[in-house]
Short mmCIF file of C-alpha atoms in Angstrom, two decimals:
data_model
loop_
_atom_site.label_atom_id
_atom_site.label_comp_id
_atom_site.label_asym_id
_atom_site.label_seq_id
_atom_site.Cartn_x
_atom_site.Cartn_y
_atom_site.Cartn_z
CA ARG A 292 98.24 162.13 -82.36
CA SER A 293 97.89 158.51 -81.28
CA PHE A 294 100.15 157.00 -78.65
CA LEU A 295 98.94 153.44 -79.27
CA GLY A 296 101.10 152.57 -82.27
CA THR A 297 100.05 150.21 -85.05
CA PRO A 298 99.93 146.40 -85.28
CA ALA A 299 102.24 146.50 -88.31
CA ALA A 300 105.11 147.67 -86.08
CA GLY A 301 105.44 144.14 -84.70
CA ALA A 302 104.80 142.29 -87.97
CA PRO A 303 106.91 141.73 -91.10
CA GLU A 304 105.59 145.00 -92.51
CA GLY A 305 107.41 146.87 -89.75
CA LEU A 306 110.88 145.61 -90.73
CA GLY A 307 111.55 148.60 -92.96
CA ALA A 308 111.21 150.97 -90.02
CA TRP A 309 113.50 148.83 -87.87
CA GLY A 310 115.99 148.64 -90.74
CA GLU A 311 116.17 152.43 -90.72
CA LEU A 312 117.22 152.40 -87.06
CA LEU A 313 119.92 149.79 -87.69
CA ARG A 314 121.25 151.41 -90.86
CA GLY A 315 125.03 151.65 -91.05
CA TRP A 316 125.73 148.81 -88.60
CA PRO A 317 126.67 145.22 -89.58
CA VAL A 318 123.22 143.97 -88.60
CA GLU A 319 119.75 143.66 -90.11
CA ALA A 320 116.25 143.09 -88.83
CA GLY A 321 114.43 139.83 -89.42
CA TRP A 322 111.05 138.33 -88.56
CA ASP A 323 109.53 134.88 -88.23
CA ALA A 324 106.38 133.48 -86.65
CA GLU A 325 108.17 131.94 -83.65
CA ARG A 326 110.58 134.70 -82.65
CA GLY A 327 108.81 137.74 -84.05
CA ARG A 328 111.30 140.51 -84.70
CA PHE A 329 115.00 139.83 -84.23
CA VAL A 330 118.47 141.05 -85.21
CA ARG A 331 120.95 139.01 -87.24
CA ALA A 332 124.44 139.57 -88.55
CA ALA A 333 124.43 141.10 -92.04
CA ARG A 334 128.01 139.88 -92.56
CA PRO A 335 130.53 137.84 -90.58
CA VAL A 336 131.18 139.68 -87.30
CA ALA A 337 134.38 139.23 -85.29
CA LYS A 338 134.56 138.80 -81.53
CA GLY A 339 134.75 142.15 -79.74
CA GLU A 340 133.17 144.10 -82.60
CA THR A 341 130.63 146.81 -81.83
CA VAL A 342 127.46 145.97 -83.77
CA LEU A 343 125.34 148.86 -82.46
CA ARG A 344 125.90 152.17 -80.69
CA ALA A 345 123.00 154.26 -79.46
CA VAL A 346 121.92 157.10 -77.23
CA PRO A 347 118.75 157.00 -75.12
CA TYR A 348 115.45 158.25 -76.41
CA ALA A 349 114.57 159.11 -72.82
CA ALA A 350 116.24 158.81 -69.42
CA ALA A 351 115.18 159.40 -65.83
CA PRO A 352 116.64 158.78 -62.37
CA LEU A 353 114.97 156.57 -59.83
CA GLY A 354 112.74 158.55 -57.49
CA SER A 355 115.11 157.70 -54.65
CA HIS A 356 118.08 159.16 -56.56
CA VAL A 357 116.59 162.40 -57.91
CA LYS A 358 118.75 164.57 -55.64
CA ARG A 359 121.94 162.69 -56.49
CA VAL A 360 121.66 162.41 -60.30
CA CYS A 361 122.26 165.44 -62.50
CA GLY A 362 119.27 166.13 -64.73
CA GLY A 363 121.61 167.38 -67.45
CA CYS A 364 124.48 164.90 -67.79
CA MET A 365 122.84 162.09 -65.76
CA GLN A 366 126.00 161.59 -63.73
CA ALA A 367 125.51 160.54 -60.11
CA ARG A 368 127.16 162.34 -57.23
CA ARG A 369 129.02 160.12 -54.78
CA GLY A 370 127.94 160.97 -51.28
CA GLY A 371 125.48 163.70 -50.47
CA ARG A 372 122.97 165.52 -52.62
CA LEU A 373 123.45 168.01 -55.42
CA GLU A 374 123.01 171.62 -54.33
CA LEU A 375 121.86 173.20 -57.61
CA TYR A 376 118.26 172.53 -58.59
CA CYS A 377 115.30 173.92 -60.51
CA PRO A 378 113.40 176.26 -58.15
CA GLY A 379 110.23 175.84 -60.17
CA CYS A 380 109.67 172.14 -59.47
CA ALA A 381 112.47 171.19 -57.04
CA GLN A 382 112.43 167.81 -58.80
CA VAL A 383 115.49 168.13 -61.05
CA PHE A 384 119.00 168.65 -59.65
CA TYR A 385 122.20 169.60 -61.46
CA CYS A 386 125.93 169.22 -60.99
CA SER A 387 126.75 172.55 -62.67
CA GLN A 388 125.23 175.71 -64.07
CA GLU A 389 126.26 174.50 -67.52
CA CYS A 390 124.10 171.39 -67.18
CA LEU A 391 121.17 173.45 -65.90
CA GLU A 392 121.35 175.83 -68.86
CA ALA A 393 121.77 173.01 -71.38
CA HIS A 394 118.76 171.16 -69.99
CA SER A 395 116.67 174.32 -70.10
CA ARG A 396 117.45 174.63 -73.83
CA GLY A 397 116.66 171.00 -74.54
CA THR A 398 120.15 170.33 -75.85
CA ALA A 399 121.39 168.52 -72.76
CA GLY A 400 122.86 165.05 -72.81
CA PRO A 401 126.20 163.46 -72.04
CA ALA A 402 129.12 163.82 -74.39
CA ARG A 403 128.79 161.60 -77.43
CA ARG A 404 130.79 158.39 -77.37
CA GLY A 405 132.62 158.00 -80.65
CA SER A 406 131.56 158.97 -84.15
CA GLY A 407 128.31 157.76 -85.61
CA THR A 408 126.34 158.15 -82.39
CA PRO A 409 123.11 160.11 -82.91
CA THR A 410 122.59 163.30 -80.92
CA TRP A 411 120.56 162.84 -77.75
CA ARG A 412 117.58 165.18 -77.99
CA ARG A 413 116.01 166.27 -74.73
CA PRO A 414 112.77 168.19 -74.19
CA PRO A 415 113.47 171.65 -72.70
CA HIS A 416 112.91 171.49 -68.96
CA ARG A 417 110.35 174.29 -69.17
CA LEU A 418 107.99 171.72 -70.72
CA THR A 419 108.41 169.13 -67.99
CA CYS A 420 108.87 171.43 -64.98
CA ALA A 421 105.18 171.80 -64.03
CA PRO A 422 104.34 168.09 -64.57
CA LEU A 423 107.28 166.95 -62.46
CA LYS A 424 106.29 169.31 -59.65
CA LEU A 425 103.21 167.18 -58.99
CA PHE A 426 105.39 164.14 -58.37
CA ALA A 427 106.62 165.73 -55.13
CA SER A 428 103.24 165.10 -53.51
CA GLY A 429 102.39 161.92 -55.38
CA ASN A 430 103.70 159.50 -52.74
CA LEU A 431 105.06 157.32 -55.53
CA ASP A 432 107.27 154.29 -55.25
CA ALA A 433 110.80 155.19 -56.40
CA GLU A 434 110.85 152.71 -59.29
CA LEU A 435 107.34 153.51 -60.52
CA GLU A 436 108.20 157.20 -60.37
CA SER A 437 111.14 156.67 -62.74
CA VAL A 438 108.79 155.01 -65.26
CA LEU A 439 106.31 157.89 -65.03
CA ARG A 440 109.13 160.43 -65.42
CA LEU A 441 110.17 158.65 -68.61
CA VAL A 442 106.60 158.79 -69.91
CA VAL A 443 106.49 162.56 -69.25
CA GLU A 444 109.67 162.96 -71.29
CA VAL A 445 108.30 160.77 -74.11
CA VAL A 446 105.06 162.74 -74.30
CA ALA A 447 106.94 166.06 -74.20
CA LEU A 448 109.11 164.97 -77.14
CA ALA A 449 106.00 163.91 -79.08
CA HIS A 450 104.40 167.30 -78.39
CA LEU A 451 107.49 169.12 -79.66
CA GLU A 452 107.38 167.13 -82.89
CA GLU A 453 103.71 167.93 -83.37
CA ALA A 454 104.35 171.63 -82.74
CA SER A 455 107.26 171.66 -85.22
CA PRO A 456 106.76 168.85 -87.78
CA ALA A 457 109.37 170.27 -90.15
CA ALA A 458 112.09 170.04 -87.49
CA ALA A 459 111.01 166.49 -86.62
CA THR A 460 111.18 165.45 -90.27
CA ALA A 461 114.65 166.95 -90.63
CA ALA A 462 115.82 165.11 -87.52
CA ALA A 463 114.43 161.81 -88.81
CA GLU A 464 116.17 162.26 -92.16
CA GLY A 465 119.63 162.93 -90.76
CA GLY A 466 122.81 162.08 -92.62
CA ALA A 467 125.51 159.59 -91.74
CA ALA A 468 128.95 159.65 -90.14
CA ASP A 469 131.64 156.98 -90.55
CA GLY A 470 129.08 154.62 -92.06
CA ALA A 471 126.74 154.69 -89.07
CA ALA A 472 123.32 156.29 -89.07
CA GLU A 473 123.34 159.89 -87.85
CA ARG A 474 119.62 160.19 -87.32
CA ALA A 475 117.79 161.54 -84.32
CA LEU A 476 115.07 159.30 -82.92
CA VAL A 477 111.47 160.47 -83.24
CA HIS A 478 108.16 159.45 -81.69
CA ARG A 479 107.22 157.03 -84.45
CA ASP A 480 110.40 155.11 -83.60
CA PHE A 481 109.31 154.85 -79.97
CA LEU A 482 105.95 153.42 -81.07
CA LEU A 483 107.81 150.49 -82.67
CA LEU A 484 108.50 149.17 -79.18
CA GLN A 485 106.27 146.35 -78.01
CA SER A 486 103.56 147.03 -75.44
CA HIS A 487 101.85 144.37 -73.31
CA HIS A 488 99.07 146.62 -72.03
CA GLY A 489 96.46 144.77 -74.09
CA GLY A 490 97.01 141.66 -71.97
CA MET A 491 96.38 143.37 -68.61
CA ASP A 492 93.48 142.01 -66.60
CA ALA A 493 90.97 144.08 -64.60
CA ARG A 494 92.96 143.78 -61.36
CA GLN A 495 96.17 145.04 -62.93
CA ARG A 496 94.37 147.97 -64.53
CA LYS A 497 92.71 148.85 -61.24
CA GLU A 498 96.04 148.89 -59.40
CA LEU A 499 97.48 151.31 -61.97
CA LYS A 500 94.46 153.61 -61.94
CA LYS A 501 95.76 156.05 -59.27
CA PRO A 502 99.29 156.38 -60.73
CA LEU A 503 97.79 156.97 -64.18
CA ALA A 504 95.40 159.57 -62.78
CA LEU A 505 98.38 161.40 -61.27
CA LEU A 506 100.22 161.14 -64.60
CA ARG A 507 97.23 162.61 -66.46
CA ARG A 508 97.01 165.51 -63.98
CA ALA A 509 100.74 166.11 -64.30
CA LEU A 510 100.64 166.24 -68.09
CA GLY A 511 97.63 168.54 -67.96
CA ALA A 512 99.48 170.89 -65.61
CA GLY A 513 102.12 171.58 -68.25
CA GLY A 514 99.96 174.16 -70.01
CA TRP A 515 101.35 173.09 -73.39
CA PRO A 516 99.66 174.92 -76.31
CA ASP A 517 97.21 172.83 -78.35
CA PHE A 518 97.97 169.75 -76.26
CA GLN A 519 95.43 167.05 -75.52
CA VAL A 520 96.23 164.83 -72.54
CA PRO A 521 96.53 161.17 -73.63
CA SER A 522 93.73 158.83 -72.62
CA GLU A 523 94.19 156.23 -69.89
CA GLU A 524 94.53 153.53 -72.56
CA GLU A 525 97.23 155.50 -74.35
CA LEU A 526 99.12 156.07 -71.10
CA LEU A 527 98.92 152.35 -70.29
CA SER A 528 100.48 151.69 -73.67
CA LEU A 529 103.29 154.18 -73.02
CA VAL A 530 103.96 152.86 -69.50
CA SER A 531 104.13 149.30 -70.79
CA ARG A 532 106.46 150.23 -73.64
CA VAL A 533 108.81 151.99 -71.24
CA ASP A 534 108.79 149.30 -68.59
CA SER A 535 109.18 146.38 -71.01
CA ASN A 536 112.04 147.93 -72.95
CA CYS A 537 114.06 150.09 -70.54
CA PHE A 538 117.66 149.45 -69.54
CA GLY A 539 119.20 150.15 -66.16
CA MET A 540 121.24 153.33 -65.77
CA TRP A 541 124.21 152.57 -63.54
CA SER A 542 126.75 154.47 -61.51
CA ASP A 543 130.16 152.85 -61.11
CA ARG A 544 131.35 152.47 -57.54
CA GLN A 545 135.00 152.94 -56.77
CA SER A 546 137.03 149.99 -55.53
CA GLU A 547 138.38 150.33 -52.02
CA GLY A 548 141.84 149.39 -50.82
CA ARG A 549 145.33 149.96 -52.19
CA GLY A 550 147.34 148.46 -54.95
CA ALA A 551 146.08 146.85 -58.15
CA GLY A 552 144.56 143.42 -58.42
CA GLY A 553 145.38 142.61 -54.81
CA GLN A 554 149.14 142.72 -55.37
CA GLY A 555 151.46 143.37 -52.48
CA GLY A 556 149.00 141.93 -49.97
CA ALA A 557 146.56 144.80 -50.40
CA GLU A 558 142.92 143.87 -50.01
CA ILE A 559 140.60 145.02 -52.78
CA ASN A 560 136.90 145.36 -52.14
CA GLU A 561 135.22 145.75 -55.52
CA LYS A 562 131.71 147.10 -55.24
CA ALA A 563 128.98 146.45 -57.76
CA PRO A 564 127.63 149.27 -59.91
CA GLU A 565 124.59 150.96 -58.40
CA CYS A 566 121.37 151.32 -60.37
CA ILE A 567 120.41 155.00 -60.35
CA GLY A 568 117.77 155.21 -63.05
CA ARG A 569 116.35 153.92 -66.32
CA GLU A 570 116.97 154.64 -69.99
CA VAL A 571 115.10 153.72 -73.15
CA TYR A 572 117.34 152.67 -76.07
CA ILE A 573 115.02 152.00 -79.00
CA PRO A 574 117.36 150.18 -81.46
CA ALA A 575 118.85 147.99 -78.70
CA SER A 576 115.36 146.85 -77.68
CA LEU A 577 115.11 144.86 -80.92
CA PHE A 578 117.74 142.37 -79.69
CA ASN A 579 116.25 139.17 -78.29
CA HIS A 580 117.33 137.35 -75.13
CA ALA A 581 119.44 134.25 -74.62
CA CYS A 582 120.84 132.83 -71.39
CA SER A 583 124.06 132.11 -73.33
CA PRO A 584 124.21 135.26 -75.51
CA ASN A 585 126.72 136.00 -78.24
CA CYS A 586 126.66 139.73 -77.43
CA GLU A 587 126.88 141.86 -74.31
CA ILE A 588 125.79 145.35 -73.40
CA ASP A 589 128.37 147.98 -72.52
CA ALA A 590 126.81 151.22 -71.35
CA GLY A 591 127.57 154.44 -69.54
CA HIS A 592 125.61 157.61 -68.95
CA GLY A 593 123.79 158.46 -72.15
CA TRP A 594 125.32 155.85 -74.45
CA LEU A 595 125.05 152.12 -75.06
CA GLU A 596 126.96 149.64 -77.20
CA VAL A 597 126.17 146.06 -78.20
CA VAL A 598 129.44 144.14 -78.51
CA THR A 599 129.98 140.56 -79.68
CA VAL A 600 131.61 138.12 -77.25
CA GLN A 601 132.37 135.56 -79.97
CA ASP A 602 132.69 135.34 -83.74
CA VAL A 603 129.25 135.40 -85.36
CA PRO A 604 128.69 134.16 -88.94
CA LYS A 605 126.51 136.00 -91.42
CA GLY A 606 122.80 135.35 -90.89
CA GLU A 607 123.08 134.18 -87.27
CA GLU A 608 120.87 135.92 -84.72
CA LEU A 609 122.57 138.38 -82.37
CA LEU A 610 121.41 137.94 -78.77
CA ILE A 611 121.85 139.73 -75.45
CA SER A 612 120.85 138.72 -71.93
CA TYR A 613 118.01 140.53 -70.18
CA ILE A 614 118.81 138.96 -66.80
CA ASP A 615 121.56 137.53 -64.61
CA VAL A 616 122.30 134.23 -66.37
CA ASN A 617 124.02 132.86 -63.25
CA ARG A 618 120.61 132.19 -61.73
CA PRO A 619 119.27 128.63 -61.85
CA SER A 620 117.34 127.62 -64.96
CA SER A 621 113.93 127.57 -63.26
CA ALA A 622 114.51 131.02 -61.72
CA ARG A 623 115.58 132.47 -65.08
CA ARG A 624 112.63 131.05 -66.96
CA ASN A 625 110.11 132.09 -64.33
CA TYR A 626 111.48 135.64 -64.29
CA LEU A 627 111.40 135.95 -68.07
CA LYS A 628 107.87 134.57 -68.25
CA LYS A 629 106.61 136.89 -65.54
CA PHE A 630 108.25 140.12 -66.62
CA TYR A 631 108.87 139.69 -70.35
CA LYS A 632 105.93 137.44 -71.28
CA PHE A 633 107.80 134.65 -73.06
CA ASP A 634 109.06 131.13 -72.42
CA CYS A 635 112.81 131.04 -72.89
CA LYS A 636 113.80 128.40 -75.43
CA CYS A 637 117.43 129.35 -75.81
CA PRO A 638 119.94 126.49 -76.26
CA LEU A 639 121.11 126.67 -72.62
CA CYS A 640 117.58 126.42 -71.21
CA LEU A 641 116.69 123.55 -73.53
CA GLU A 642 119.91 121.73 -72.64
CA GLU A 643 119.30 122.17 -68.91
CA ALA A 644 115.67 121.07 -69.29
CA GLN A 645 116.88 117.84 -70.89
CA GLY A 646 119.42 117.29 -68.14
CA GLY A 647 122.34 117.72 -70.53
CA SER A 648 124.07 120.61 -68.79
CA HIS A 649 126.40 119.94 -65.86
CA LYS A 650 126.83 123.63 -65.12
CA LYS A 651 125.84 124.29 -61.51
CA TYR A 652 125.35 127.61 -59.79
CA SER A 653 125.06 128.76 -56.23
CA TYR A 654 121.92 130.89 -56.07
CA GLU A 655 123.24 132.83 -53.09
CA ARG A 656 126.46 133.55 -54.96
CA SER A 657 124.67 134.65 -58.12
CA GLN A 658 122.67 137.15 -56.09
CA LYS A 659 125.73 138.72 -54.52
CA THR A 660 128.39 138.55 -57.23
CA PRO A 661 128.08 141.24 -59.92
CA LYS A 662 129.04 140.31 -63.43
CA LYS A 663 131.67 142.40 -65.09
CA GLY A 664 131.40 143.49 -68.67
CA LYS A 665 133.71 145.41 -70.90
CA GLN A 666 136.12 147.80 -69.16
CA GLY A 667 134.90 146.70 -65.74
CA ARG A 668 131.41 148.09 -66.15
CA GLY A 669 128.46 146.22 -64.76
CA ARG A 670 127.26 143.94 -67.53
CA LYS A 671 123.56 144.13 -68.10
CA GLY A 672 120.74 143.58 -70.48
CA LYS A 673 117.36 145.21 -70.27
CA LYS A 674 116.86 146.66 -66.78
CA GLY A 675 120.25 145.40 -65.59
CA ALA A 676 121.32 142.06 -64.20
CA ALA A 677 118.41 140.54 -62.38
CA GLY A 678 119.25 139.27 -58.96
CA SER A 679 122.64 140.98 -58.59
CA GLN A 680 122.75 142.66 -55.21
CA ALA A 681 124.36 146.06 -54.92
CA PRO A 682 126.34 146.13 -51.66
CA GLY A 683 126.37 148.97 -49.24
CA GLY A 684 122.62 149.50 -49.32
CA GLY A 685 122.30 149.97 -53.09
CA LEU A 686 119.21 148.87 -54.95
CA SER A 687 119.20 145.39 -56.43
CA GLU A 688 117.34 144.41 -59.59
CA LYS A 689 114.72 142.76 -57.44
CA ASP A 690 114.23 146.02 -55.53
CA ILE A 691 113.98 147.98 -58.75
CA ASP A 692 111.28 145.84 -60.33
CA ASN A 693 109.31 144.83 -57.26
CA ALA A 694 106.88 147.73 -56.89
CA PHE A 695 105.99 148.39 -60.48
CA GLN A 696 106.40 144.97 -62.04
CA LYS A 697 104.03 143.33 -59.57
CA LEU A 698 101.36 145.65 -60.92
CA MET A 699 102.12 144.69 -64.51
CA SER A 700 102.25 140.91 -63.97
CA SER A 701 100.05 138.40 -62.27
#
């Protein structure tokens, strides 16, 4: 098995595979030389319409939140640590015996949100127990650890498919429900994601050498039958795919105070959602970025929706925001160039570059004021809203990306 993928995945020839993932939704995949792959409306789409619903291919808590996030349902405990945990690795904690047993069978995952959402397949914890045990002594940064945990889960899923190809084929050829694709994601879908590992220089590769060595030892410790540990180059490819395409996993924080909306003189202190981990949503990763997007991400624990924020005519590209668009133009463009390897040429950036936009932002305010999406959830694109500061000691986007992203970017 190769973990490197194929060049065709990012070229026009790969559109058929992407079309499979988007089947049943009012969208279609497109490609051109300037944008590469993108998503456009296959028909007129009304404001507020859900154009994609997905479950994660893989999910993992931040290293700093392992004892607070249930390894089964991925719900975070408010205050204190979870008491139930795997005695074999002591690296996965659970909120209930039911979650522990479900995770051990590989059928864990949060309740499905609405019809048409594919089932979230998880590798049985017995496969990942021994590899995760090595993370306890790895002295890893919390954010980098979450990326490596995701890679362990991705490799475990690939190994299961290789051990049972008939089951993997059946999962990939699933039926449909309410017009939306009912198909489980498989490893070849993950390999469609873009990797930037080929552009790493010698310094960046050197800085990742020790974490990758630990990851190779961890995967080798699993004792999986007929398993060959991926090469360093293959692991670099997997790490880059995960880090470049993951979304933040957030825990809502309760508002403090009494009353509703500040009525009756009551003071409301709304706290921002707290980032507790990362998730990989393969179909949603096809959506490109814009600083003035026509779609937004609404997500919970184990599900994600892309929802339009305005009417979109047939054929127009559907766009989400990867970052906090309240940041100044130069800060947005520098962040996107550094972490996502592209120069933003969205209409807002071009307008601001030409001096045509009179929209002004306070940088301090944009760092401290969380954006609210649908139903009061923290609105986010890939990896969450960059620059939004979680109060009360929570991790900000800058905290989350700092340790690992500085290794991946010059």
